[in-house]
Amino acid sequence: MIPGASAPRLLTTNAGIQIFVVPVPLRRGDDNTPWCYAASISPCLGDADADHEVISPSLPDGSNFLASQVWPSARAASAVVEKHLCRSWTVCELGCGPGLPSLTAARCGAKQVVATDVDTFALELVEASAREQGFLDEGGGSGARFRTFQFDMLSKTQLPSADLYLISDVFESSSVAEGAAFHIQNALSVNNSKLNGIKSRFWVFAQQDRAQRETFLRLMQDYYDSVAETERKNLEWSSNHSPDKDEELWLFDLDEIHVRYN
């Protein structure tokens, strides 16, 4: 159940800083819906203060506000996961922020879920909501059903292995778009080297107003042009949100005004 009917609460970070957070459900009015925590940095009244002192908390140093909020692409990704996830899949979300798609995958019974972000506060948000929903095994290692992992898409570090990778609304800069393309291309190269066995697939969600998504698209098109042996693969953002599970890359086009919030 969503705690406190979406009322703000105080979350104490690993550094001992208290931040107001608010539960954000995928669907309102549904006690069984997946939900995550997002930071609430609007002024709030201190509960324990008889004089109603106004507390204006800020994010921990080094944290990115964008990584503490739930964006339309994450909601769309979560809805697609609910409909099309195979429970036998291991899921890895890149640039998860508060992690609504990862938490949705866990609620839907994914074999294993790994939520990654470079922002450690975002990962603390994910862990807090995963713990309250019963997904987090305390002390669990790499084999835990649900875990978080600090991962920088600008690095050359190898991705955690997964059957499905989720990326939603990370194209706020050209460097992140380039990093995402780099890691996807590396993983697809591994796919092409496999004669048998499970191959990874990528579901990438991006709003129409994210200019850097075209940088990502161009880099991915260049990759496919370079490896094409016969027919050229023409990439484009698709309004079809029913992905072919045999396709290794599906690009979801989003118009934020059509994203459902109920």
mmCIF file of C-alpha atoms in Angstrom:
data_model
loop_
_atom_site.group_PDB
_atom_site.id
_atom_site.type_symbol
_atom_site.label_atom_id
_atom_site.label_comp_id
_atom_site.label_asym_id
_atom_site.label_seq_id
_atom_site.Cartn_x
_atom_site.Cartn_y
_atom_site.Cartn_z
ATOM 1 C CA MET A 1 0.000 0.000 0.000
ATOM 2 C CA ILE A 2 1.190 3.525 -0.721
ATOM 3 C CA PRO A 3 2.304 4.982 2.625
ATOM 4 C CA GLY A 4 0.426 7.919 4.044
ATOM 5 C CA ALA A 5 -1.877 8.315 1.032
ATOM 6 C CA SER A 6 0.818 10.268 -0.805
ATOM 7 C CA ALA A 7 1.525 12.523 2.198
ATOM 8 C CA PRO A 8 5.114 13.842 2.425
ATOM 9 C CA ARG A 9 7.402 12.161 4.934
ATOM 10 C CA LEU A 10 10.970 12.598 6.085
ATOM 11 C CA LEU A 11 13.600 10.264 4.670
ATOM 12 C CA THR A 12 16.945 10.125 6.451
ATOM 13 C CA THR A 13 19.765 9.605 3.958
ATOM 14 C CA ASN A 14 22.859 7.507 4.564
ATOM 15 C CA ALA A 15 24.679 10.775 5.312
ATOM 16 C CA GLY A 16 22.175 11.600 8.059
ATOM 17 C CA ILE A 17 20.418 14.356 6.083
ATOM 18 C CA GLN A 18 16.627 14.514 6.329
ATOM 19 C CA ILE A 19 14.769 15.124 3.057
ATOM 20 C CA PHE A 20 11.048 15.382 2.485
ATOM 21 C CA VAL A 21 9.848 12.766 -0.002
ATOM 22 C CA VAL A 22 6.445 11.975 -1.416
ATOM 23 C CA PRO A 23 5.178 8.603 -2.669
ATOM 24 C CA VAL A 24 4.379 8.700 -6.406
ATOM 25 C CA PRO A 25 2.065 5.902 -7.601
ATOM 26 C CA LEU A 26 1.842 4.629 -11.154
ATOM 27 C CA ARG A 27 -1.941 4.697 -10.730
ATOM 28 C CA ARG A 28 -3.881 6.689 -8.174
ATOM 29 C CA GLY A 29 -6.543 4.945 -6.119
ATOM 30 C CA ASP A 30 -5.002 1.483 -6.575
ATOM 31 C CA ASP A 31 -3.513 -0.053 -3.417
ATOM 32 C CA ASN A 32 -1.610 -2.625 -5.504
ATOM 33 C CA THR A 33 0.039 -0.186 -7.883
ATOM 34 C CA PRO A 34 3.826 0.146 -8.009
ATOM 35 C CA TRP A 35 5.088 3.396 -6.515
ATOM 36 C CA CYS A 36 8.321 5.210 -5.851
ATOM 37 C CA TYR A 37 9.561 8.100 -3.750
ATOM 38 C CA ALA A 38 10.338 11.493 -5.263
ATOM 39 C CA ALA A 39 12.004 14.364 -3.442
ATOM 40 C CA SER A 40 9.750 17.177 -2.279
ATOM 41 C CA ILE A 41 11.751 20.314 -1.657
ATOM 42 C CA SER A 42 8.850 22.720 -1.289
ATOM 43 C CA PRO A 43 8.612 24.294 2.186
ATOM 44 C CA CYS A 44 6.836 22.009 4.667
ATOM 45 C CA LEU A 45 5.651 22.488 8.246
ATOM 46 C CA GLY A 46 7.706 20.680 10.863
ATOM 47 C CA ASP A 47 5.457 18.019 12.431
ATOM 48 C CA ALA A 48 7.129 18.072 15.836
ATOM 49 C CA ASP A 49 7.395 21.840 16.191
ATOM 50 C CA ALA A 50 4.619 23.439 18.182
ATOM 51 C CA ASP A 51 5.336 26.787 16.535
ATOM 52 C CA HIS A 52 4.990 25.230 13.055
ATOM 53 C CA GLU A 53 8.455 26.187 11.952
ATOM 54 C CA VAL A 54 8.758 26.081 8.171
ATOM 55 C CA ILE A 55 11.413 23.614 7.041
ATOM 56 C CA SER A 56 12.887 24.070 3.579
ATOM 57 C CA PRO A 57 15.069 21.014 2.989
ATOM 58 C CA SER A 58 17.482 20.825 0.088
ATOM 59 C CA LEU A 59 18.998 17.881 -1.725
ATOM 60 C CA PRO A 60 22.311 16.415 -0.552
ATOM 61 C CA ASP A 61 25.428 17.987 -2.032
ATOM 62 C CA GLY A 62 26.196 16.619 -5.481
ATOM 63 C CA SER A 63 22.667 15.361 -6.095
ATOM 64 C CA ASN A 64 20.840 16.203 -9.299
ATOM 65 C CA PHE A 65 17.271 17.463 -8.871
ATOM 66 C CA LEU A 66 16.344 15.836 -12.188
ATOM 67 C CA ALA A 67 17.307 12.439 -10.755
ATOM 68 C CA SER A 68 14.964 12.879 -7.793
ATOM 69 C CA GLN A 69 11.755 13.367 -9.813
ATOM 70 C CA VAL A 70 9.402 11.110 -11.789
ATOM 71 C CA TRP A 71 9.227 12.205 -15.432
ATOM 72 C CA PRO A 72 6.576 11.310 -18.041
ATOM 73 C CA SER A 73 8.870 8.842 -19.815
ATOM 74 C CA ALA A 74 9.314 6.866 -16.602
ATOM 75 C CA ARG A 75 5.546 6.586 -16.223
ATOM 76 C CA ALA A 76 5.191 5.451 -19.836
ATOM 77 C CA ALA A 77 8.015 2.939 -19.404
ATOM 78 C CA SER A 78 6.350 1.555 -16.282
ATOM 79 C CA ALA A 79 3.046 1.088 -18.129
ATOM 80 C CA VAL A 80 4.818 -0.784 -20.938
ATOM 81 C CA VAL A 81 6.651 -2.978 -18.421
ATOM 82 C CA GLU A 82 3.354 -3.895 -16.755
ATOM 83 C CA LYS A 83 1.927 -5.086 -20.070
ATOM 84 C CA HIS A 84 4.924 -6.662 -21.788
ATOM 85 C CA LEU A 85 7.450 -7.881 -19.220
ATOM 86 C CA CYS A 86 8.383 -11.576 -19.216
ATOM 87 C CA ARG A 87 8.769 -12.762 -15.636
ATOM 88 C CA SER A 88 11.783 -14.863 -16.608
ATOM 89 C CA TRP A 89 13.741 -11.722 -17.519
ATOM 90 C CA THR A 90 16.453 -10.002 -15.550
ATOM 91 C CA VAL A 91 15.835 -6.247 -15.844
ATOM 92 C CA CYS A 92 18.389 -3.433 -15.600
ATOM 93 C CA GLU A 93 17.318 0.205 -15.619
ATOM 94 C CA LEU A 94 19.939 2.779 -16.620
ATOM 95 C CA GLY A 95 19.646 6.293 -15.186
ATOM 96 C CA CYS A 96 16.782 5.112 -13.007
ATOM 97 C CA GLY A 97 16.224 8.251 -10.904
ATOM 98 C CA PRO A 98 13.498 7.320 -8.361
ATOM 99 C CA GLY A 99 13.154 3.997 -10.191
ATOM 100 C CA LEU A 100 9.446 3.665 -10.979
ATOM 101 C CA PRO A 101 10.067 1.342 -13.984
ATOM 102 C CA SER A 102 12.411 -0.854 -11.893
ATOM 103 C CA LEU A 103 9.904 -1.050 -9.065
ATOM 104 C CA THR A 104 7.172 -1.867 -11.560
ATOM 105 C CA ALA A 105 9.285 -4.716 -12.954
ATOM 106 C CA ALA A 106 9.744 -6.046 -9.423
ATOM 107 C CA ARG A 107 6.011 -5.810 -8.720
ATOM 108 C CA CYS A 108 5.351 -7.716 -11.958
ATOM 109 C CA GLY A 109 7.600 -10.560 -10.826
ATOM 110 C CA ALA A 110 10.783 -10.064 -12.848
ATOM 111 C CA LYS A 111 13.434 -12.684 -12.059
ATOM 112 C CA GLN A 112 15.858 -9.991 -10.948
ATOM 113 C CA VAL A 113 15.931 -6.182 -11.094
ATOM 114 C CA VAL A 114 18.995 -3.934 -11.022
ATOM 115 C CA ALA A 115 18.294 -0.183 -10.750
ATOM 116 C CA THR A 116 21.313 1.952 -11.682
ATOM 117 C CA ASP A 117 22.129 5.639 -11.546
ATOM 118 C CA VAL A 118 25.204 7.787 -11.023
ATOM 119 C CA ASP A 119 23.293 9.790 -8.381
ATOM 120 C CA THR A 120 23.565 8.099 -4.992
ATOM 121 C CA PHE A 121 20.588 9.983 -3.528
ATOM 122 C CA ALA A 122 18.398 8.682 -6.354
ATOM 123 C CA LEU A 123 19.492 5.165 -5.438
ATOM 124 C CA GLU A 124 18.578 5.837 -1.807
ATOM 125 C CA LEU A 125 15.089 6.830 -2.948
ATOM 126 C CA VAL A 126 14.807 3.569 -4.875
ATOM 127 C CA GLU A 127 16.033 1.493 -1.949
ATOM 128 C CA ALA A 128 13.605 3.145 0.481
ATOM 129 C CA SER A 129 10.548 2.493 -1.682
ATOM 130 C CA ALA A 130 11.745 -1.023 -2.626
ATOM 131 C CA ARG A 131 12.186 -1.853 1.056
ATOM 132 C CA GLU A 132 8.690 -0.657 1.955
ATOM 133 C CA GLN A 133 7.201 -2.697 -0.900
ATOM 134 C CA GLY A 134 9.021 -5.833 0.193
ATOM 135 C CA PHE A 135 11.344 -6.091 -2.801
ATOM 136 C CA LEU A 136 14.666 -5.451 -1.086
ATOM 137 C CA ASP A 137 16.537 -8.286 0.577
ATOM 138 C CA GLU A 138 18.675 -6.730 3.287
ATOM 139 C CA GLY A 139 22.305 -7.734 2.869
ATOM 140 C CA GLY A 140 21.618 -9.295 -0.522
ATOM 141 C CA GLY A 141 24.519 -9.368 -2.954
ATOM 142 C CA SER A 142 24.639 -9.628 -6.718
ATOM 143 C CA GLY A 143 22.131 -12.483 -6.632
ATOM 144 C CA ALA A 144 19.444 -10.505 -4.760
ATOM 145 C CA ARG A 145 16.091 -10.222 -6.472
ATOM 146 C CA PHE A 146 16.220 -6.411 -6.292
ATOM 147 C CA ARG A 147 19.331 -4.298 -5.907
ATOM 148 C CA THR A 148 20.708 -0.884 -6.769
ATOM 149 C CA PHE A 149 24.051 -0.222 -8.400
ATOM 150 C CA GLN A 150 25.898 3.043 -8.978
ATOM 151 C CA PHE A 151 26.629 3.277 -12.681
ATOM 152 C CA ASP A 152 27.785 6.234 -14.750
ATOM 153 C CA MET A 153 26.720 6.142 -18.394
ATOM 154 C CA LEU A 154 29.641 8.430 -19.204
ATOM 155 C CA SER A 155 32.056 5.722 -18.074
ATOM 156 C CA LYS A 156 33.361 2.789 -20.093
ATOM 157 C CA THR A 157 32.428 0.339 -17.346
ATOM 158 C CA GLN A 158 30.651 -2.784 -18.553
ATOM 159 C CA LEU A 159 26.904 -2.904 -18.002
ATOM 160 C CA PRO A 160 25.443 -5.367 -15.513
ATOM 161 C CA SER A 161 24.099 -8.328 -17.483
ATOM 162 C CA ALA A 162 20.347 -8.360 -18.189
ATOM 163 C CA ASP A 163 17.708 -9.660 -20.564
ATOM 164 C CA LEU A 164 15.988 -6.271 -20.711
ATOM 165 C CA TYR A 165 17.519 -2.817 -20.316
ATOM 166 C CA LEU A 166 15.249 0.167 -19.693
ATOM 167 C CA ILE A 167 16.245 3.758 -20.433
ATOM 168 C CA SER A 168 13.750 6.574 -19.945
ATOM 169 C CA ASP A 169 14.259 10.296 -20.412
ATOM 170 C CA VAL A 170 18.023 10.462 -19.871
ATOM 171 C CA PHE A 171 18.881 12.611 -22.886
ATOM 172 C CA GLU A 172 19.370 15.930 -21.079
ATOM 173 C CA SER A 173 22.879 16.332 -22.540
ATOM 174 C CA SER A 174 24.791 15.202 -25.605
ATOM 175 C CA SER A 175 27.354 13.443 -23.405
ATOM 176 C CA VAL A 176 24.675 11.247 -21.807
ATOM 177 C CA ALA A 177 23.173 10.516 -25.235
ATOM 178 C CA GLU A 178 26.616 9.496 -26.464
ATOM 179 C CA GLY A 179 27.220 7.380 -23.358
ATOM 180 C CA ALA A 180 23.912 5.566 -23.743
ATOM 181 C CA ALA A 181 24.672 4.833 -27.395
ATOM 182 C CA PHE A 182 28.150 3.550 -26.486
ATOM 183 C CA HIS A 183 26.851 1.064 -23.926
ATOM 184 C CA ILE A 184 23.977 -0.128 -26.097
ATOM 185 C CA GLN A 185 26.295 -0.649 -29.062
ATOM 186 C CA ASN A 186 28.674 -2.697 -26.913
ATOM 187 C CA ALA A 187 25.833 -4.861 -25.646
ATOM 188 C CA LEU A 188 24.437 -5.348 -29.149
ATOM 189 C CA SER A 189 27.877 -6.404 -30.350
ATOM 190 C CA VAL A 190 27.800 -9.110 -27.677
ATOM 191 C CA ASN A 191 24.337 -10.090 -28.924
ATOM 192 C CA ASN A 192 25.689 -10.530 -32.428
ATOM 193 C CA SER A 193 28.485 -12.758 -31.141
ATOM 194 C CA LYS A 194 26.036 -15.197 -29.539
ATOM 195 C CA LEU A 195 25.082 -18.205 -31.624
ATOM 196 C CA ASN A 196 22.553 -19.402 -29.070
ATOM 197 C CA GLY A 197 21.128 -18.354 -25.744
ATOM 198 C CA ILE A 198 19.333 -15.278 -24.453
ATOM 199 C CA LYS A 199 20.105 -11.995 -26.133
ATOM 200 C CA SER A 200 19.640 -8.629 -24.482
ATOM 201 C CA ARG A 201 17.008 -6.160 -25.611
ATOM 202 C CA PHE A 202 16.813 -2.393 -25.029
ATOM 203 C CA TRP A 203 13.627 -0.389 -24.572
ATOM 204 C CA VAL A 204 14.431 3.325 -24.831
ATOM 205 C CA PHE A 205 11.827 5.983 -23.979
ATOM 206 C CA ALA A 206 12.232 9.664 -24.858
ATOM 207 C CA GLN A 207 9.972 12.689 -24.998
ATOM 208 C CA GLN A 208 9.655 14.539 -28.279
ATOM 209 C CA ASP A 209 11.091 17.723 -26.777
ATOM 210 C CA ARG A 210 14.392 16.098 -25.780
ATOM 211 C CA ALA A 211 16.708 17.492 -28.467
ATOM 212 C CA GLN A 212 19.571 15.173 -27.550
ATOM 213 C CA ARG A 213 17.540 12.098 -28.378
ATOM 214 C CA GLU A 214 18.360 12.827 -32.019
ATOM 215 C CA THR A 215 22.065 12.645 -31.151
ATOM 216 C CA PHE A 216 21.416 9.194 -29.718
ATOM 217 C CA LEU A 217 19.366 8.179 -32.771
ATOM 218 C CA ARG A 218 22.110 9.294 -35.167
ATOM 219 C CA LEU A 219 24.791 7.379 -33.286
ATOM 220 C CA MET A 220 22.678 4.236 -33.215
ATOM 221 C CA GLN A 221 21.898 4.577 -36.918
ATOM 222 C CA ASP A 222 25.618 4.908 -37.636
ATOM 223 C CA TYR A 223 26.210 1.718 -35.665
ATOM 224 C CA TYR A 224 23.630 -0.270 -37.601
ATOM 225 C CA ASP A 225 24.950 1.097 -40.900
ATOM 226 C CA SER A 226 28.433 -0.093 -39.973
ATOM 227 C CA VAL A 227 27.388 -3.652 -39.113
ATOM 228 C CA ALA A 228 24.716 -4.153 -41.790
ATOM 229 C CA GLU A 229 25.474 -7.139 -43.974
ATOM 230 C CA THR A 230 22.371 -6.996 -46.150
ATOM 231 C CA GLU A 231 19.342 -4.745 -45.760
ATOM 232 C CA ARG A 232 19.815 -1.389 -44.033
ATOM 233 C CA LYS A 233 17.984 -0.961 -40.706
ATOM 234 C CA ASN A 234 16.220 2.397 -40.545
ATOM 235 C CA LEU A 235 15.765 3.596 -36.981
ATOM 236 C CA GLU A 236 13.026 5.953 -35.863
ATOM 237 C CA TRP A 237 11.131 6.798 -32.708
ATOM 238 C CA SER A 238 7.923 4.770 -32.658
ATOM 239 C CA SER A 239 4.470 5.589 -31.333
ATOM 240 C CA ASN A 240 3.810 1.834 -31.175
ATOM 241 C CA HIS A 241 4.180 1.008 -27.487
ATOM 242 C CA SER A 242 3.715 -2.743 -27.919
ATOM 243 C CA PRO A 243 7.317 -3.845 -28.431
ATOM 244 C CA ASP A 244 8.305 -6.956 -30.343
ATOM 245 C CA LYS A 245 10.135 -8.988 -27.692
ATOM 246 C CA ASP A 246 12.411 -10.460 -30.342
ATOM 247 C CA GLU A 247 13.657 -7.015 -31.369
ATOM 248 C CA GLU A 248 16.896 -5.995 -29.692
ATOM 249 C CA LEU A 249 16.140 -2.250 -29.785
ATOM 250 C CA TRP A 250 12.782 -0.509 -29.484
ATOM 251 C CA LEU A 251 12.590 3.286 -29.478
ATOM 252 C CA PHE A 252 9.464 4.673 -27.806
ATOM 253 C CA ASP A 253 8.303 8.105 -28.915
ATOM 254 C CA LEU A 254 6.487 10.078 -26.215
ATOM 255 C CA ASP A 255 4.265 13.118 -26.250
ATOM 256 C CA GLU A 256 4.110 14.079 -22.587
ATOM 257 C CA ILE A 257 0.600 15.545 -22.839
ATOM 258 C CA HIS A 258 -0.696 12.066 -23.650
ATOM 259 C CA VAL A 259 0.972 10.317 -20.708
ATOM 260 C CA ARG A 260 -1.593 9.036 -18.206
ATOM 261 C CA TYR A 261 -1.265 10.169 -14.586
ATOM 262 C CA ASN A 262 -4.170 8.282 -13.042
#
